Amino acid sequence: MTSKETPQAEILRQLLDYEPATGLLTWKPRSAGWFASKSAAKRWNSVYSGKRAGTFQKSYKTGYRWRSITLFDKPYLEHRIVWKWMTGSEPPQQIDHLDRDATNNAWLNLKESSLLKNSHNQSMPKRNSSGVTGVTWHKQHQTWMARCGFEGKMHHLGYYDDIDDAADAVLMFRIKMGFNPEHGMGIAPYHNRALHGV
């Protein structure tokens, strides 16, 4: 989904209520002026007014989950709607979810970011088998291999007999390069929910 320009903040605030502490957006009652007839307005309000706006979306390839809201027949990422609602300004190119849960759009969980910075606050890949992001078992050398991607390049950090030493090498590299300390420390919240059938 592209970062298309969101509707004006005034319109968003007319249509939606937002609770910053929880991140919930709910539909406000709409006057007849938004509809072709009073009966259409009455029907819409009876179904949607006061209800949570938007829906969960999921990538079946990666398991990644997020929320989107359709306005004027166009889907928008929920966190971009929240940013515009709160600030009145067009959202930045990237918005980072500090807890790495893209369905948690509480205001304190959102931070202006960039594609590069956002990549420094990712969860452990679902396919990880060692339990440590950036560390894999190298069959040929029969040792643990440490590596870390940075600015489009994979950096080889050495081979280690002890997995903890390999993990330390990755951690030190990330600290040096300014990664979020929580980067890669656990699988994404949406994978945890999927494991529990949520």
mmCIF file of C-alpha atoms in Angstrom:
data_model
loop_
_atom_site.group_PDB
_atom_site.id
_atom_site.type_symbol
_atom_site.label_atom_id
_atom_site.label_comp_id
_atom_site.label_asym_id
_atom_site.label_seq_id
_atom_site.Cartn_x
_atom_site.Cartn_y
_atom_site.Cartn_z
ATOM 1 C CA MET A 1 0.000 0.000 0.000
ATOM 2 C CA THR A 2 1.442 3.351 -0.985
ATOM 3 C CA SER A 3 1.786 6.411 1.219
ATOM 4 C CA LYS A 4 -0.893 8.303 -0.719
ATOM 5 C CA GLU A 5 -1.826 11.729 0.590
ATOM 6 C CA THR A 6 -4.406 11.417 3.346
ATOM 7 C CA PRO A 7 -7.623 13.487 3.499
ATOM 8 C CA GLN A 8 -7.493 16.854 5.218
ATOM 9 C CA ALA A 9 -7.210 16.766 9.008
ATOM 10 C CA GLU A 10 -10.471 18.702 9.402
ATOM 11 C CA ILE A 11 -12.318 16.034 7.451
ATOM 12 C CA LEU A 12 -10.692 13.228 9.413
ATOM 13 C CA ARG A 13 -11.738 14.855 12.691
ATOM 14 C CA GLN A 14 -15.300 15.260 11.411
ATOM 15 C CA LEU A 15 -15.499 11.581 10.532
ATOM 16 C CA LEU A 16 -13.418 9.918 13.240
ATOM 17 C CA ASP A 17 -12.765 10.022 16.968
ATOM 18 C CA TYR A 18 -9.282 9.013 18.107
ATOM 19 C CA GLU A 19 -8.165 7.864 21.540
ATOM 20 C CA PRO A 20 -4.392 8.517 21.778
ATOM 21 C CA ALA A 21 -3.856 6.236 24.772
ATOM 22 C CA THR A 22 -5.315 3.153 23.092
ATOM 23 C CA GLY A 23 -4.849 3.986 19.418
ATOM 24 C CA LEU A 24 -8.502 3.287 18.638
ATOM 25 C CA LEU A 25 -10.297 5.168 15.885
ATOM 26 C CA THR A 26 -14.089 5.109 15.932
ATOM 27 C CA TRP A 27 -16.661 6.431 13.488
ATOM 28 C CA LYS A 28 -18.493 9.592 14.506
ATOM 29 C CA PRO A 29 -22.184 10.031 13.691
ATOM 30 C CA ARG A 30 -22.602 11.595 10.259
ATOM 31 C CA SER A 31 -25.099 14.233 9.301
ATOM 32 C CA ALA A 32 -27.395 13.821 6.307
ATOM 33 C CA GLY A 33 -25.123 16.157 4.339
ATOM 34 C CA TRP A 34 -22.682 13.274 3.859
ATOM 35 C CA PHE A 35 -25.328 11.166 2.114
ATOM 36 C CA ALA A 36 -27.718 11.224 -0.790
ATOM 37 C CA SER A 37 -30.722 11.009 1.555
ATOM 38 C CA LYS A 38 -31.684 11.164 5.219
ATOM 39 C CA SER A 39 -32.578 7.486 5.149
ATOM 40 C CA ALA A 40 -29.106 6.600 3.881
ATOM 41 C CA ALA A 41 -27.578 8.632 6.730
ATOM 42 C CA LYS A 42 -29.819 6.883 9.242
ATOM 43 C CA ARG A 43 -28.852 3.454 7.924
ATOM 44 C CA TRP A 44 -25.135 4.254 8.002
ATOM 45 C CA ASN A 45 -25.258 5.651 11.529
ATOM 46 C CA SER A 46 -27.216 2.671 12.820
ATOM 47 C CA VAL A 47 -24.491 0.320 11.572
ATOM 48 C CA TYR A 48 -21.241 2.265 11.995
ATOM 49 C CA SER A 49 -21.603 5.200 14.398
ATOM 50 C CA GLY A 50 -19.535 4.598 17.535
ATOM 51 C CA LYS A 51 -17.957 1.436 16.112
ATOM 52 C CA ARG A 52 -14.244 0.900 15.592
ATOM 53 C CA ALA A 53 -13.112 2.074 12.172
ATOM 54 C CA GLY A 54 -10.964 0.024 9.847
ATOM 55 C CA THR A 55 -9.965 -3.602 9.535
ATOM 56 C CA PHE A 56 -6.993 -5.854 10.145
ATOM 57 C CA GLN A 57 -4.907 -6.728 7.108
ATOM 58 C CA LYS A 58 -2.405 -9.559 6.882
ATOM 59 C CA SER A 59 0.325 -10.672 4.530
ATOM 60 C CA TYR A 60 -0.053 -14.442 4.202
ATOM 61 C CA LYS A 61 3.523 -14.647 2.946
ATOM 62 C CA THR A 62 5.191 -13.035 5.967
ATOM 63 C CA GLY A 63 2.456 -12.976 8.610
ATOM 64 C CA TYR A 64 2.841 -9.184 8.902
ATOM 65 C CA ARG A 65 -0.323 -7.538 10.247
ATOM 66 C CA TRP A 66 -1.502 -3.935 10.089
ATOM 67 C CA ARG A 67 -4.730 -1.954 10.076
ATOM 68 C CA SER A 68 -6.275 0.067 7.288
ATOM 69 C CA ILE A 69 -9.253 2.382 6.966
ATOM 70 C CA THR A 70 -11.232 3.042 3.794
ATOM 71 C CA LEU A 71 -12.273 6.653 3.219
ATOM 72 C CA PHE A 72 -13.987 7.814 0.043
ATOM 73 C CA ASP A 73 -13.435 4.372 -1.497
ATOM 74 C CA LYS A 74 -9.658 4.490 -0.925
ATOM 75 C CA PRO A 75 -7.723 2.415 1.658
ATOM 76 C CA TYR A 76 -5.278 4.207 3.952
ATOM 77 C CA LEU A 77 -2.840 2.859 6.510
ATOM 78 C CA GLU A 78 -4.377 3.511 9.914
ATOM 79 C CA HIS A 79 -1.192 4.919 11.456
ATOM 80 C CA ARG A 80 -1.016 7.531 8.695
ATOM 81 C CA ILE A 81 -4.595 8.572 9.424
ATOM 82 C CA VAL A 82 -3.679 8.856 13.110
ATOM 83 C CA TRP A 83 -0.644 11.021 12.335
ATOM 84 C CA LYS A 84 -2.694 13.445 10.241
ATOM 85 C CA TRP A 85 -5.523 13.481 12.818
ATOM 86 C CA MET A 86 -3.108 14.361 15.633
ATOM 87 C CA THR A 87 -0.711 16.765 13.926
ATOM 88 C CA GLY A 88 -2.713 18.230 11.059
ATOM 89 C CA SER A 89 0.313 17.602 8.847
ATOM 90 C CA GLU A 90 0.917 15.095 6.090
ATOM 91 C CA PRO A 91 2.594 12.006 7.595
ATOM 92 C CA PRO A 92 6.321 11.459 7.042
ATOM 93 C CA GLN A 93 7.488 8.874 4.538
ATOM 94 C CA GLN A 94 7.909 6.297 7.292
ATOM 95 C CA ILE A 95 6.270 5.967 10.711
ATOM 96 C CA ASP A 96 7.929 3.587 13.136
ATOM 97 C CA HIS A 97 5.953 1.523 15.664
ATOM 98 C CA LEU A 98 8.225 1.528 18.693
ATOM 99 C CA ASP A 99 6.959 -1.829 19.972
ATOM 100 C CA ARG A 100 7.199 -3.254 16.422
ATOM 101 C CA ASP A 101 3.451 -3.984 16.419
ATOM 102 C CA ALA A 102 1.952 -2.277 13.350
ATOM 103 C CA THR A 103 -1.568 -2.779 14.730
ATOM 104 C CA ASN A 104 -0.798 -0.711 17.849
ATOM 105 C CA ASN A 105 -1.459 2.863 16.807
ATOM 106 C CA ALA A 106 -1.401 4.460 20.237
ATOM 107 C CA TRP A 107 0.117 7.913 19.808
ATOM 108 C CA LEU A 108 3.116 7.256 22.071
ATOM 109 C CA ASN A 109 3.912 4.148 20.003
ATOM 110 C CA LEU A 110 4.376 6.139 16.788
ATOM 111 C CA LYS A 111 7.549 7.939 15.804
ATOM 112 C CA GLU A 112 8.633 9.765 12.668
ATOM 113 C CA SER A 113 11.200 7.669 10.883
ATOM 114 C CA SER A 114 12.822 6.856 7.571
ATOM 115 C CA LEU A 115 13.105 3.624 5.631
ATOM 116 C CA LEU A 116 16.646 3.182 6.982
ATOM 117 C CA LYS A 117 15.728 3.938 10.598
ATOM 118 C CA ASN A 118 12.648 1.724 10.387
ATOM 119 C CA SER A 119 14.839 -1.161 9.276
ATOM 120 C CA HIS A 120 16.846 -0.721 12.503
ATOM 121 C CA ASN A 121 13.815 -1.553 14.654
ATOM 122 C CA GLN A 122 12.694 -4.879 13.239
ATOM 123 C CA SER A 123 11.719 -8.103 14.912
ATOM 124 C CA MET A 124 13.467 -11.426 14.681
ATOM 125 C CA PRO A 125 12.689 -13.122 11.351
ATOM 126 C CA LYS A 126 10.080 -15.850 11.645
ATOM 127 C CA ARG A 127 12.441 -18.330 9.939
ATOM 128 C CA ASN A 128 15.229 -17.761 12.474
ATOM 129 C CA SER A 129 16.400 -21.134 13.837
ATOM 130 C CA SER A 130 19.243 -20.140 16.196
ATOM 131 C CA GLY A 131 17.181 -17.928 18.493
ATOM 132 C CA VAL A 132 19.583 -15.026 17.863
ATOM 133 C CA THR A 133 19.029 -12.586 15.018
ATOM 134 C CA GLY A 134 22.130 -12.392 12.827
ATOM 135 C CA VAL A 135 23.558 -15.707 14.015
ATOM 136 C CA THR A 136 23.350 -18.928 12.017
ATOM 137 C CA TRP A 137 25.008 -22.326 12.163
ATOM 138 C CA HIS A 138 27.583 -22.703 9.391
ATOM 139 C CA LYS A 139 27.638 -26.387 8.420
ATOM 140 C CA GLN A 140 30.902 -26.225 6.478
ATOM 141 C CA HIS A 141 32.874 -24.599 9.301
ATOM 142 C CA GLN A 142 30.881 -26.276 12.094
ATOM 143 C CA THR A 143 30.766 -22.949 13.915
ATOM 144 C CA TRP A 144 28.341 -20.098 14.529
ATOM 145 C CA MET A 145 28.462 -17.358 11.895
ATOM 146 C CA ALA A 146 27.648 -13.757 12.832
ATOM 147 C CA ARG A 147 26.529 -11.168 10.288
ATOM 148 C CA CYS A 148 24.359 -8.073 10.063
ATOM 149 C CA GLY A 149 22.817 -6.102 7.237
ATOM 150 C CA PHE A 150 23.408 -2.361 7.171
ATOM 151 C CA GLU A 151 22.684 0.191 4.421
ATOM 152 C CA GLY A 152 22.012 -2.465 1.827
ATOM 153 C CA LYS A 153 25.171 -4.461 2.555
ATOM 154 C CA MET A 154 25.602 -7.679 4.547
ATOM 155 C CA HIS A 155 28.529 -7.375 6.969
ATOM 156 C CA HIS A 156 30.304 -10.608 7.942
ATOM 157 C CA LEU A 157 31.298 -10.455 11.614
ATOM 158 C CA GLY A 158 33.180 -13.727 11.975
ATOM 159 C CA TYR A 159 32.857 -17.368 13.022
ATOM 160 C CA TYR A 160 32.536 -18.398 16.661
ATOM 161 C CA ASP A 161 32.561 -21.668 18.575
ATOM 162 C CA ASP A 162 30.201 -20.222 21.189
ATOM 163 C CA ILE A 163 26.812 -18.834 20.130
ATOM 164 C CA ASP A 164 27.009 -16.185 22.875
ATOM 165 C CA ASP A 165 30.230 -14.813 21.385
ATOM 166 C CA ALA A 166 28.561 -14.621 17.971
ATOM 167 C CA ALA A 167 25.559 -12.874 19.518
ATOM 168 C CA ASP A 168 27.853 -10.356 21.231
ATOM 169 C CA ALA A 169 29.564 -9.582 17.910
ATOM 170 C CA VAL A 170 26.209 -8.836 16.297
ATOM 171 C CA LEU A 171 25.057 -6.735 19.260
ATOM 172 C CA MET A 172 28.219 -4.630 19.299
ATOM 173 C CA PHE A 173 27.940 -3.985 15.576
ATOM 174 C CA ARG A 174 24.312 -2.857 15.955
ATOM 175 C CA ILE A 175 25.160 -0.525 18.820
ATOM 176 C CA LYS A 176 27.978 0.989 16.776
ATOM 177 C CA MET A 177 25.649 1.546 13.806
ATOM 178 C CA GLY A 178 22.830 3.077 15.865
ATOM 179 C CA PHE A 179 20.246 0.301 15.769
ATOM 180 C CA ASN A 180 17.350 0.297 18.224
ATOM 181 C CA PRO A 181 18.479 -1.802 21.243
ATOM 182 C CA GLU A 182 15.383 -4.000 20.824
ATOM 183 C CA HIS A 183 16.132 -4.758 17.169
ATOM 184 C CA GLY A 184 15.864 -8.483 16.477
ATOM 185 C CA MET A 185 15.312 -9.382 20.141
ATOM 186 C CA GLY A 186 12.122 -11.364 19.579
ATOM 187 C CA ILE A 187 9.704 -12.423 16.889
ATOM 188 C CA ALA A 188 7.120 -9.868 15.853
ATOM 189 C CA PRO A 189 3.973 -9.486 17.971
ATOM 190 C CA TYR A 190 1.826 -10.512 15.016
ATOM 191 C CA HIS A 191 3.676 -13.852 14.844
ATOM 192 C CA ASN A 192 3.033 -14.388 18.551
ATOM 193 C CA ARG A 193 -0.680 -13.787 17.983
ATOM 194 C CA ALA A 194 -0.679 -16.134 15.032
ATOM 195 C CA LEU A 195 0.860 -18.874 17.168
ATOM 196 C CA HIS A 196 -2.021 -18.476 19.610
ATOM 197 C CA GLY A 197 -4.689 -18.362 16.923
ATOM 198 C CA VAL A 198 -5.429 -14.656 17.259
#
